XYZ file of C-alpha atoms in Angstrom:
776
model
C 123.469 91.078 117.219
C 127.124 92.596 115.116
C 130.410 91.995 116.762
C 132.809 94.186 114.351
C 136.010 92.350 117.290
C 135.980 89.768 115.179
C 137.537 91.893 112.377
C 141.370 91.854 113.829
C 144.694 94.328 111.542
C 144.873 90.914 109.033
C 141.312 90.553 108.315
C 141.845 90.119 104.442
C 139.148 90.534 101.363
C 140.409 88.043 99.058
C 139.031 87.454 95.106
C 139.775 84.750 92.498
C 143.241 85.622 91.184
C 142.318 84.815 87.784
C 139.512 86.987 87.713
C 139.737 90.038 87.326
C 138.133 92.987 89.285
C 134.249 94.563 87.607
C 134.532 90.555 85.372
C 131.235 90.422 85.546
C 131.526 85.972 87.212
C 130.118 84.112 89.676
C 132.776 81.968 92.595
C 131.660 80.230 94.296
C 133.934 79.443 97.916
C 134.377 76.625 100.576
C 136.398 76.423 103.786
C 136.705 73.047 105.178
C 136.813 72.746 109.177
C 136.750 69.955 112.001
C 135.212 70.849 115.129
C 136.957 68.322 117.925
C 134.537 68.671 121.026
C 130.901 69.718 121.514
C 129.410 73.340 122.861
C 131.225 75.326 120.279
C 130.156 78.592 118.175
C 130.410 79.657 115.152
C 130.819 83.260 114.872
C 132.248 84.931 112.054
C 131.380 88.758 110.373
C 130.952 88.233 105.816
C 130.941 90.824 103.764
C 131.143 90.430 99.484
C 131.616 92.626 95.781
C 128.977 92.335 94.910
C 126.765 89.630 96.810
C 127.033 86.962 98.488
C 124.823 83.595 99.523
C 126.773 81.897 102.571
C 125.956 77.559 103.526
C 126.422 75.477 106.807
C 127.146 72.282 105.767
C 124.922 72.327 102.157
C 122.127 75.337 104.756
C 121.580 78.782 103.547
C 122.906 80.928 106.620
C 121.816 84.525 105.222
C 122.144 86.935 102.035
C 123.883 89.663 102.259
C 125.748 92.212 102.484
C 122.427 94.469 102.851
C 122.230 98.067 100.479
C 124.032 100.444 101.119
C 126.913 101.830 98.992
C 131.104 102.146 99.192
C 131.938 105.006 102.139
C 128.299 102.997 104.460
C 129.348 99.178 103.720
C 127.193 96.496 105.235
C 128.396 93.449 106.210
C 126.099 90.795 108.793
C 127.018 88.449 111.638
C 126.648 84.592 111.963
C 125.406 83.033 115.850
C 125.420 79.992 116.026
C 125.564 76.271 116.935
C 129.049 73.997 116.255
C 127.916 70.585 116.280
C 131.868 68.192 117.056
C 132.338 66.187 113.171
C 133.328 67.734 110.193
C 132.029 70.961 108.389
C 132.119 73.420 105.947
C 131.453 76.908 105.161
C 130.666 77.607 101.751
C 129.899 80.648 99.864
C 128.785 82.355 95.882
C 129.476 85.554 94.958
C 128.235 86.940 91.754
C 129.565 90.305 89.728
C 127.356 92.487 87.851
C 127.743 94.203 84.547
C 128.899 97.782 85.155
C 128.318 99.739 82.482
C 125.969 102.091 80.647
C 123.108 102.320 82.443
C 121.126 100.306 79.616
C 123.021 97.723 80.740
C 124.397 97.839 84.123
C 123.928 95.619 87.261
C 121.338 96.767 90.003
C 121.321 100.314 89.742
C 119.987 99.907 93.638
C 123.708 98.866 94.501
C 126.832 100.312 94.545
C 130.043 98.116 94.570
C 133.715 98.399 93.559
C 133.928 95.097 91.326
C 135.098 91.619 93.654
C 135.800 90.879 97.132
C 135.444 88.277 99.767
C 135.814 88.636 103.106
C 135.246 86.631 106.142
C 136.289 87.394 109.609
C 135.757 85.054 113.204
C 136.015 81.348 113.770
C 134.818 78.555 116.152
C 134.441 79.732 118.963
C 134.817 78.119 122.593
C 133.591 80.763 124.475
C 135.623 84.277 123.991
C 138.448 81.569 122.884
C 138.944 81.409 118.651
C 139.352 77.845 118.625
C 139.365 77.224 114.788
C 140.094 80.387 112.387
C 137.968 81.285 109.779
C 139.167 84.106 108.126
C 139.557 84.997 104.396
C 142.023 84.045 102.181
C 143.776 81.539 105.419
C 142.335 78.031 104.515
C 139.172 79.100 101.517
C 140.112 78.024 98.265
C 137.676 79.209 95.392
C 136.669 78.171 92.208
C 135.024 80.400 89.028
C 131.565 78.890 88.552
C 131.351 78.203 84.348
C 128.295 77.139 84.216
C 126.199 80.614 85.652
C 126.007 83.440 83.713
C 124.865 87.234 83.220
C 121.599 88.212 80.695
C 122.142 91.545 78.924
C 119.842 93.823 79.710
C 119.658 94.548 76.296
C 118.851 90.945 75.645
C 115.646 91.085 77.551
C 112.948 91.079 75.829
C 111.270 93.972 78.669
C 112.009 97.243 77.763
C 111.860 100.949 79.565
C 113.798 101.846 82.373
C 115.215 98.880 83.987
C 117.201 98.714 87.163
C 117.153 95.618 88.870
C 119.707 92.425 88.773
C 120.102 91.226 85.356
C 118.708 87.506 84.830
C 120.684 84.100 84.387
C 122.307 81.623 81.856
C 122.542 78.295 83.772
C 125.178 75.258 81.422
C 124.277 72.737 83.327
C 126.767 70.469 81.211
C 130.056 72.863 82.720
C 128.372 72.975 85.783
C 130.595 71.790 88.871
C 128.954 68.938 91.262
C 126.260 69.980 92.980
C 128.046 68.108 96.326
C 130.614 71.033 96.506
C 128.506 72.710 99.599
C 129.382 69.371 101.493
C 132.596 68.306 103.725
C 132.065 65.170 101.417
C 133.518 66.836 97.692
C 137.093 67.039 96.161
C 138.017 70.376 96.406
C 142.293 69.628 95.546
C 141.788 71.590 91.626
C 140.421 74.556 93.340
C 142.411 77.784 93.396
C 143.913 79.349 96.464
C 142.084 83.135 96.634
C 144.740 85.905 96.966
C 144.089 88.801 99.815
C 143.557 91.976 97.491
C 142.626 94.807 100.595
C 143.031 94.964 103.980
C 139.560 95.321 106.276
C 138.740 98.792 107.155
C 135.987 100.764 108.837
C 133.417 104.007 108.010
C 134.378 106.919 110.104
C 137.371 105.358 111.149
C 139.639 105.306 108.156
C 143.973 106.530 108.667
C 144.705 105.768 104.732
C 142.935 104.969 102.290
C 143.817 100.978 101.737
C 140.390 99.375 100.782
C 138.084 100.330 98.428
C 134.521 99.054 101.581
C 134.337 101.107 104.600
C 133.099 98.993 106.180
C 129.594 98.867 108.116
C 127.750 97.038 110.263
C 124.178 95.809 109.056
C 121.446 97.908 111.058
C 118.643 95.343 109.492
C 117.221 92.257 110.023
C 117.791 89.738 107.753
C 114.913 88.862 105.850
C 112.162 86.664 105.899
C 111.883 83.528 103.414
C 109.267 81.243 103.417
C 107.454 78.151 101.425
C 104.307 80.036 99.364
C 101.798 77.613 97.276
C 102.025 77.452 93.549
C 97.824 78.066 93.217
C 97.407 76.491 89.633
C 98.382 75.595 86.297
C 97.322 77.363 83.146
C 98.025 74.599 79.777
C 99.329 71.827 81.863
C 97.576 69.349 83.905
C 96.275 70.795 87.457
C 96.971 67.303 89.598
C 100.923 68.230 89.250
C 100.354 69.941 92.239
C 100.850 69.071 95.253
C 100.950 70.764 98.675
C 101.129 73.836 96.505
C 104.104 72.074 94.235
C 105.162 71.142 90.704
C 105.942 67.869 90.928
C 106.708 64.349 88.504
C 106.485 66.319 84.871
C 108.238 63.192 82.127
C 109.052 65.102 79.484
C 109.930 62.976 76.528
C 112.535 63.879 73.525
C 111.415 65.788 70.840
C 108.183 67.675 72.836
C 107.946 71.355 72.777
C 105.890 72.301 75.457
C 104.440 75.990 77.331
C 102.181 76.400 80.757
C 102.085 78.838 83.068
C 102.452 79.117 86.878
C 99.572 80.846 88.965
C 100.686 81.861 92.262
C 96.757 83.747 92.712
C 98.584 86.654 94.064
C 101.488 88.597 93.483
C 104.827 87.647 94.924
C 108.513 88.283 95.734
C 111.185 85.775 95.904
C 112.669 82.719 94.412
C 111.563 79.622 92.377
C 113.153 77.092 93.582
C 113.199 73.828 90.448
C 114.405 70.209 90.690
C 115.608 68.101 87.773
C 116.603 64.369 86.384
C 117.800 64.625 82.656
C 120.015 61.931 80.837
C 120.229 64.045 77.617
C 120.219 67.658 77.083
C 117.449 70.450 76.913
C 116.550 74.394 76.619
C 114.151 75.877 79.104
C 113.520 78.893 79.708
C 111.322 81.002 82.857
C 109.914 84.069 82.586
C 108.255 86.163 85.108
C 105.108 88.226 84.262
C 102.964 90.814 87.397
C 99.984 89.853 84.949
C 99.212 88.057 81.484
C 99.336 90.241 77.968
C 96.355 89.575 75.801
C 97.609 90.549 72.417
C 100.259 92.245 74.180
C 98.928 94.231 75.892
C 97.553 93.870 79.543
C 93.847 93.775 80.647
C 92.232 91.660 83.539
C 95.141 90.528 85.479
C 94.506 86.953 85.249
C 93.083 86.653 81.698
C 93.590 82.705 81.414
C 93.474 83.739 77.712
C 96.945 85.412 78.594
C 100.367 84.596 78.372
C 103.815 85.828 80.402
C 105.453 88.876 78.791
C 108.838 89.203 80.744
C 112.198 88.737 82.126
C 113.899 85.488 81.568
C 116.544 83.483 83.229
C 117.854 80.360 80.687
C 118.055 76.834 81.569
C 119.847 73.885 78.756
C 119.963 70.518 81.104
C 122.780 68.112 81.048
C 123.097 63.914 82.001
C 122.481 63.476 85.876
C 120.011 65.922 88.969
C 120.494 69.597 88.424
C 119.527 72.664 90.811
C 118.220 75.847 89.439
C 117.660 79.059 92.147
C 117.547 82.597 90.861
C 120.415 84.602 92.850
C 118.605 87.356 93.672
C 114.797 87.603 93.788
C 112.377 88.011 90.870
C 109.254 89.049 91.555
C 106.440 87.704 89.906
C 102.092 86.651 89.803
C 102.431 83.926 86.659
C 105.852 82.309 85.915
C 105.880 81.080 82.409
C 108.449 78.169 81.972
C 108.901 76.589 78.110
C 109.965 73.801 77.339
C 112.537 72.539 73.771
C 115.419 70.821 71.780
C 114.817 67.800 74.262
C 117.217 65.619 73.096
C 117.033 62.957 75.734
C 113.992 62.775 77.833
C 114.025 63.855 81.516
C 111.898 64.453 84.793
C 110.418 68.325 86.367
C 111.332 65.993 89.972
C 109.656 69.147 91.994
C 109.316 73.570 91.422
C 108.779 74.950 94.800
C 108.404 78.759 95.184
C 110.067 80.352 98.846
C 108.795 84.592 99.046
C 111.713 87.158 100.654
C 109.969 90.254 102.188
C 111.711 92.431 105.116
C 109.709 91.000 107.794
C 107.331 93.010 108.887
C 105.188 92.014 111.576
C 101.207 93.674 111.369
C 100.615 95.105 114.375
C 97.491 97.365 113.831
C 94.207 95.342 113.122
C 90.960 98.322 111.783
C 87.970 97.313 110.771
C 84.562 99.385 109.319
C 80.641 99.483 108.786
C 79.347 97.665 106.687
C 78.458 100.364 104.287
C 81.864 99.987 103.729
C 82.156 96.506 103.059
C 85.362 97.250 100.026
C 87.247 97.920 103.284
C 89.001 94.679 103.729
C 89.891 94.402 100.565
C 92.245 97.209 100.219
C 93.989 97.109 103.477
C 94.445 93.238 102.442
C 95.397 94.673 99.486
C 97.386 97.533 100.347
C 99.409 95.850 102.738
C 100.945 93.000 100.509
C 101.586 96.006 97.976
C 103.490 97.404 101.382
C 105.495 94.446 101.858
C 105.951 93.184 98.978
C 107.950 96.745 98.624
C 110.146 96.253 101.111
C 113.220 94.462 101.273
C 116.541 95.776 102.157
C 115.114 98.711 100.917
C 111.810 100.809 100.518
C 111.102 99.662 96.924
C 108.829 102.229 94.369
C 108.071 99.002 92.861
C 109.666 94.761 93.195
C 109.287 94.115 89.387
C 111.009 97.297 87.300
C 113.573 99.214 89.798
C 113.426 98.297 93.171
C 114.777 101.522 93.529
C 114.508 103.509 96.922
C 112.835 106.858 96.667
C 112.410 109.552 99.369
C 108.855 110.866 97.709
C 107.802 107.751 97.916
C 109.893 106.210 101.312
C 107.929 108.774 102.595
C 105.051 107.279 102.943
C 105.786 103.906 103.005
C 107.908 104.319 106.868
C 104.680 105.959 107.608
C 102.917 103.731 106.634
C 105.203 100.616 108.527
C 105.886 103.020 111.956
C 102.133 102.553 111.847
C 101.090 99.870 111.146
C 104.070 97.510 112.483
C 105.954 100.426 115.560
C 109.351 98.390 113.701
C 111.103 102.229 112.730
C 114.219 99.910 111.406
C 113.532 100.460 107.400
C 112.403 104.348 108.084
C 115.540 105.067 110.506
C 117.526 103.119 107.703
C 115.888 105.730 104.820
C 116.533 108.343 107.100
C 119.975 107.836 106.679
C 120.643 107.166 103.231
C 118.855 109.312 101.764
C 121.753 111.996 104.183
C 124.310 109.934 103.012
C 123.447 110.573 99.229
C 123.923 114.301 99.654
C 126.173 115.526 96.847
C 128.363 118.453 96.971
C 126.501 121.152 95.941
C 124.174 120.616 98.931
C 121.967 118.618 98.146
C 120.120 114.765 98.302
C 119.480 112.903 95.534
C 115.876 111.665 94.907
C 116.833 108.277 95.397
C 119.332 105.610 97.012
C 121.847 103.796 97.096
C 122.276 104.374 93.736
C 124.945 103.813 92.053
C 123.276 106.497 89.182
C 122.969 109.494 90.469
C 119.619 111.302 89.945
C 117.643 114.360 91.307
C 114.272 115.551 92.659
C 114.451 118.844 94.146
C 111.369 117.657 95.701
C 112.207 115.327 96.991
C 115.103 116.567 98.771
C 112.172 118.473 100.882
C 110.573 115.553 101.408
C 113.687 113.713 103.264
C 113.357 116.397 105.609
C 109.720 115.663 106.423
C 110.820 112.464 106.776
C 113.249 113.169 109.702
C 110.485 114.757 110.856
C 107.957 111.597 111.003
C 110.131 109.316 111.749
C 111.615 111.792 115.243
C 107.447 112.208 116.355
C 107.407 108.161 116.122
C 110.919 107.498 117.913
C 111.835 111.112 120.130
C 115.135 109.848 118.198
C 116.161 113.435 119.612
C 120.669 111.886 118.453
C 119.201 111.000 115.299
C 117.865 114.735 114.541
C 120.820 116.635 115.524
C 122.894 113.833 113.640
C 121.225 114.950 110.817
C 121.426 118.555 111.578
C 123.889 119.389 108.805
C 122.147 117.560 106.193
C 119.016 119.955 106.617
C 120.824 122.598 106.450
C 122.928 121.780 103.258
C 119.203 121.288 101.586
C 117.498 124.449 103.252
C 119.798 126.150 101.635
C 119.834 124.899 98.874
C 116.648 125.812 98.520
C 116.934 129.468 99.660
C 119.857 129.953 96.668
C 116.811 129.314 94.533
C 114.717 131.812 95.487
C 114.008 134.614 93.235
C 113.249 138.257 93.975
C 110.343 137.889 94.729
C 110.319 135.557 97.321
C 109.518 132.452 95.688
C 111.986 129.859 94.681
C 113.193 129.907 91.219
C 112.944 127.813 88.230
C 115.257 124.423 89.580
C 118.211 122.772 87.491
C 117.676 118.792 87.602
C 113.613 117.193 87.037
C 111.063 118.471 88.511
C 108.435 115.715 89.012
C 105.429 116.104 91.516
C 103.001 113.122 90.389
C 102.124 111.418 87.071
C 99.229 113.470 86.062
C 97.859 113.314 81.484
C 98.373 116.641 81.191
C 101.941 116.809 82.579
C 105.186 116.873 80.354
C 107.673 114.376 82.104
C 105.798 114.290 85.744
C 105.438 117.859 85.752
C 102.781 121.357 85.214
C 105.925 123.091 84.250
C 106.918 122.240 80.115
C 110.508 124.559 81.037
C 113.871 124.474 83.892
C 112.909 128.127 83.887
C 109.375 127.622 84.894
C 108.741 128.720 88.709
C 106.396 126.448 89.947
C 104.507 127.433 92.806
C 104.415 124.308 94.759
C 107.839 123.818 95.267
C 107.461 127.293 97.130
C 105.301 125.169 99.054
C 107.175 122.469 99.891
C 109.694 124.848 100.859
C 107.438 127.196 103.438
C 106.162 123.858 105.225
C 109.619 121.732 105.000
C 110.649 125.855 106.363
C 108.614 124.968 109.142
C 109.366 121.612 109.844
C 113.118 122.266 111.112
C 111.803 124.790 112.441
C 110.717 122.730 114.853
C 113.733 119.876 114.910
C 115.701 123.193 115.048
C 113.914 123.864 118.081
C 113.509 120.269 120.164
C 117.583 120.086 119.814
C 117.256 123.445 121.055
C 118.930 124.885 118.166
C 118.541 128.410 116.942
C 114.770 128.741 114.577
C 114.365 132.179 113.244
C 115.867 131.779 110.287
C 113.796 129.508 109.363
C 110.329 131.144 111.123
C 111.896 134.017 108.743
C 111.910 132.220 105.755
C 108.290 130.706 105.803
C 106.370 133.774 106.122
C 108.293 135.255 103.608
C 107.652 132.469 100.908
C 103.982 131.499 102.551
C 103.298 135.628 101.098
C 105.303 135.807 97.390
C 102.551 132.180 97.348
C 99.521 134.402 98.808
C 100.825 137.364 96.562
C 102.002 135.765 93.334
C 100.274 132.973 92.685
C 97.213 132.912 93.817
C 94.155 133.659 90.922
C 91.109 135.761 92.316
C 88.848 134.571 89.157
C 89.775 130.929 89.856
C 89.626 131.409 93.882
C 92.719 128.456 93.525
C 96.218 129.102 93.253
C 97.830 128.836 90.144
C 100.458 126.181 89.642
C 102.264 128.579 87.268
C 102.568 132.014 88.164
C 100.839 134.437 85.741
C 99.266 131.045 83.878
C 95.730 129.991 84.864
C 95.972 126.310 85.248
C 95.223 125.078 88.400
C 96.393 121.114 89.229
C 94.840 119.189 93.424
C 98.980 119.222 94.283
C 99.516 122.780 94.632
C 96.414 123.498 95.885
C 96.341 120.753 98.148
C 99.703 122.165 99.849
C 98.553 125.765 99.599
C 96.529 123.616 102.823
C 98.548 122.032 104.331
C 101.538 124.345 104.400
C 98.900 126.808 105.964
C 99.894 129.954 102.663
C 95.447 129.723 101.594
C 93.956 130.604 105.953
C 90.491 129.893 106.403
C 89.020 132.090 103.629
C 91.084 130.792 100.336
C 90.285 127.037 102.126
C 86.641 126.923 102.091
C 87.047 128.024 98.518
C 89.610 125.880 97.555
C 89.058 122.487 99.649
C 85.316 121.800 97.715
C 86.778 122.357 94.446
C 90.039 119.287 95.456
C 86.655 116.850 95.994
C 84.665 118.230 92.871
C 86.423 120.359 90.293
C 87.048 118.319 87.723
C 88.826 121.064 86.174
C 91.365 120.733 87.704
C 94.808 118.004 87.051
C 94.129 115.489 89.081
C 96.291 113.536 91.789
C 97.199 109.575 91.259
C 97.030 106.996 93.456
C 100.347 109.138 94.724
C 99.666 111.755 95.853
C 95.987 111.107 97.116
C 98.497 111.200 100.571
C 98.923 115.241 100.493
C 95.013 115.053 99.115
C 93.442 113.421 103.023
C 96.327 116.218 104.329
C 94.382 118.794 102.675
C 91.019 117.350 103.839
C 92.175 116.401 107.056
C 93.392 119.748 108.212
C 89.916 121.914 107.067
C 87.670 119.459 108.964
C 86.884 117.995 105.411
C 87.633 114.344 105.547
C 84.540 113.278 104.200
C 86.591 113.270 100.840
C 89.311 110.265 102.074
C 85.979 108.303 101.319
C 84.995 108.652 97.973
C 88.271 109.377 97.214
C 88.960 105.803 98.224
C 86.310 104.820 95.074
C 90.170 105.352 92.720
C 91.338 101.993 95.200
C 88.271 100.300 94.656
C 87.818 100.961 90.833
C 90.488 98.866 90.436
C 89.961 95.730 91.418
C 87.444 94.997 88.210
C 90.897 94.074 86.746
C 91.893 92.060 88.918
C 94.844 93.544 90.757
C 96.028 91.462 93.847
C 98.597 94.838 94.396
C 98.078 98.770 93.670
C 99.223 100.206 91.039
C 101.612 102.453 89.969
C 98.639 104.360 88.430
C 94.627 103.398 87.884
C 94.399 101.921 85.720
C 94.914 98.687 83.416
C 98.143 100.182 81.700
C 99.939 100.814 84.104
C 103.561 100.284 83.892
C 104.271 98.035 87.154
C 101.307 96.169 89.341
C 103.065 97.344 92.717
C 104.119 100.624 93.552
C 104.487 101.099 97.623
C 103.322 105.316 96.799
C 100.246 103.868 96.667
C 99.199 101.666 99.807
C 98.771 105.117 101.889
C 94.750 104.365 102.326
C 96.756 102.049 105.217
C 97.811 105.285 107.541
C 94.496 106.311 107.118
C 92.323 104.290 107.725
C 94.902 103.852 112.002
C 96.052 107.272 112.299
C 93.184 108.999 111.334
C 89.714 106.804 110.782
C 90.379 105.390 114.233
C 92.577 108.343 115.195
C 96.254 107.059 117.289
C 98.831 109.097 116.987
C 101.578 110.275 119.109
C 101.127 113.607 121.290
C 104.505 114.221 121.911
C 107.952 112.514 120.182
C 107.880 109.495 120.465
C 104.676 108.338 122.103
C 105.953 110.073 125.490
C 101.702 111.264 125.968
C 98.991 109.590 122.867
C 96.531 111.269 121.173
C 92.718 109.867 120.227
C 91.735 111.464 117.516
C 89.039 109.815 115.326
C 87.918 110.902 111.870
C 84.407 109.386 110.807
C 84.840 111.688 107.903
C 81.025 110.202 107.334
C 81.058 106.555 108.584
C 79.079 105.515 111.265
C 81.169 103.125 113.599
C 84.712 101.858 112.808
C 87.388 99.897 115.622
C 90.828 98.938 115.747
C 93.637 98.885 117.377
C 98.321 99.716 116.414
C 100.748 100.211 118.343
C 101.585 103.497 119.937
C 104.843 102.744 120.893
C 105.901 100.572 123.401
C 102.043 100.547 124.279
C 99.243 98.819 122.092
C 96.760 100.957 121.147
C 92.895 99.924 120.680
C 89.951 101.994 120.242
C 86.854 101.610 118.467
C 83.684 104.588 117.744
C 80.052 104.538 117.143
C 78.176 107.141 116.408
C 74.225 107.693 116.034
C 71.943 109.964 113.507
C 71.315 111.877 116.671
C 75.049 113.110 116.560
C 75.608 110.885 119.479
C 79.304 109.640 119.522
C 80.741 106.306 122.242
C 84.061 106.146 121.737
C 85.898 103.032 123.355
C 89.874 103.160 124.431
C 92.019 100.614 125.997
C 95.709 100.097 126.102
C 98.606 97.714 126.680
C 99.865 99.739 129.635
C 98.277 102.505 131.024
C 99.169 105.813 128.952
C 98.934 109.979 129.609
C 96.324 110.096 126.977
C 94.333 113.085 125.097
C 90.656 112.560 123.622
C 90.398 114.990 120.526
C 86.139 114.557 120.013
C 85.404 115.011 115.622
C 83.467 118.276 116.734
C 87.355 119.491 118.603
C 86.389 119.291 122.672
C 89.267 117.890 124.428
C 89.589 115.588 127.014
C 92.612 114.617 128.701
C 93.354 111.431 130.681
C 96.356 110.554 133.217
C 97.696 106.522 133.375
C 94.171 105.438 131.124
C 93.960 101.548 131.043
C 90.449 101.410 129.182
C 87.461 103.409 130.093
C 84.077 104.447 127.812
C 83.523 108.157 126.666
C 80.334 109.565 125.281
C 78.816 112.732 124.718
C 76.891 114.213 121.979
C 78.299 116.021 118.466
C 78.570 119.952 118.953
C 78.968 119.273 114.713
C 78.180 116.048 112.534
C 81.437 113.985 112.264
């Protein structure tokens, strides 16, 4: 629970007086105090610029602040019991490089360049006995042993947006006991107060760069994970999933690889004892490279190629843990320039992810025996792409893109019932609004990028969240943003009624034949899919307005007008398809799927289109990402059987020994783990089992199974504050039996695959059977 009241009029940010704002550095802080009696509580609010790790008596309390922007700068609240005696509260704060995009810190973080704040203290009930506010009795020091690796020095080229790697020279390290009570900090510096604490939404002046707001998501989950194997060294050194007791002699040069068995996001922890110097390079990769290329992900003849941390040992005991998490399936260790013997006492790994709790389950008939592996792999993909916000990929970018996030959030709602990360995402894209009235493609982000289509996906995200949460107040708060985006697109309609050529990056999907992910070659190209996405956003916006008792006629009128324009100018009678650009012959699964989803294609055109979506090789093909919208088109056209055929793309990936689903289904993919590729999870639960809301917030529950040709399936999923269990089986004679079981009685609408509907009030469980009028 966040406690704003811990801040007072005197709460101040502080910083090291000898470090200029914006200087890349590591600053450490400590504050000793004594609890004179038992049954006291530590209650503090903490934030920092750029990031902090907070400790009490050397034990990690938490990491933060949660990512936001300067107008919504997060703080965390810590409340815990304090035993009687001496204690020390300590923190380490990093400031990343700020500069050109190719050499900046993590792009998903927005900062001002250095600061640390603590408000609160040690309390007996509501009385503060020991103040721990900054500056107070805090001390600070520059950690000269740690520095950052400039991105230009990273061997991995291309777009990298993550936190910079680290260099550590233990010859300049402070005694490791600085987090403990017995440390002598008499030579440390008193931090200077720099700015007052002020709060987002209640600003009276511009006395602070940070507009504070409480963290709205839980602290991330950290847990031990096992190292599964060693490549190039004695595997007997592994004990309980940790590497222990590796002795290295003078002049020795060696390299080996730690194999995690599956992709991880987390912190490797190293402990050394040395009597002299040595240099270590710790490299991280998603897969092994053979002759500079990735094919089979765990080919033992390959090597690790990736970003690296660099350590220079000195005499004594030393420890290393990177400040921010790393992404790896393989960790390469290279040791050289050993001037004195040393021992690697231990290497262990701790995972780091958003604490989703998987509540859903799914199983299907034996003929689709690949489903359990898809379920496991997709769930791992989803988890590794969710930390302080959703991420496109954990290795290269860690950026929250609206197009990716819509799918990721739906998976979270359907499988966990946890909407907190989705709610945060919806709000953050609202914060990203540019003065011209359109949201940014990714946010939080210190560098602006616009993909206009992603602004329309954001409106759909709001609608998605509303259906799962029923939070009408949120929708009302976002109405100005919805209106702004819709007006921006309205201004970009041509005389024909279509959305005209748009500025910015018109990304649709990664298609080999498309330049930069777009069917158009030039900004002035009119893309049919833009009008279709706009039409769907009009329909969703109209629904949300009606739910909030607001006028919706304009959105409804615009929807009809743009649909008519698409039908008039974008349908090719010879091809019996909607073309990607009016007047051209190029067509794609993408445009035609959206023609069905948006309602532009009537029943007759849908019938001619839908088979081509599955079987026409002349159509530009959807990637794993855009397959989500193929699924929607097949669902709406009663052709969900093609879902199972499309899953062959996911199944094919396993021959390269991926443990997550990649950006594209190819061994040459850049990213081995991409959240947008986990969409089968959503299909299994919300469509094959058929568990979804009938009314916003699951006030009523819809169960609408979509077998798509398979004969049986079973599972469960969260349904608001309820849990829904569904099991169904069909026979070759066309009979179907459905078993329903709910944690609490619920009003349920059961829709059979042939369209027959039943309503059940206060249903707790039941078995239903009938002969279907058509094959499911």
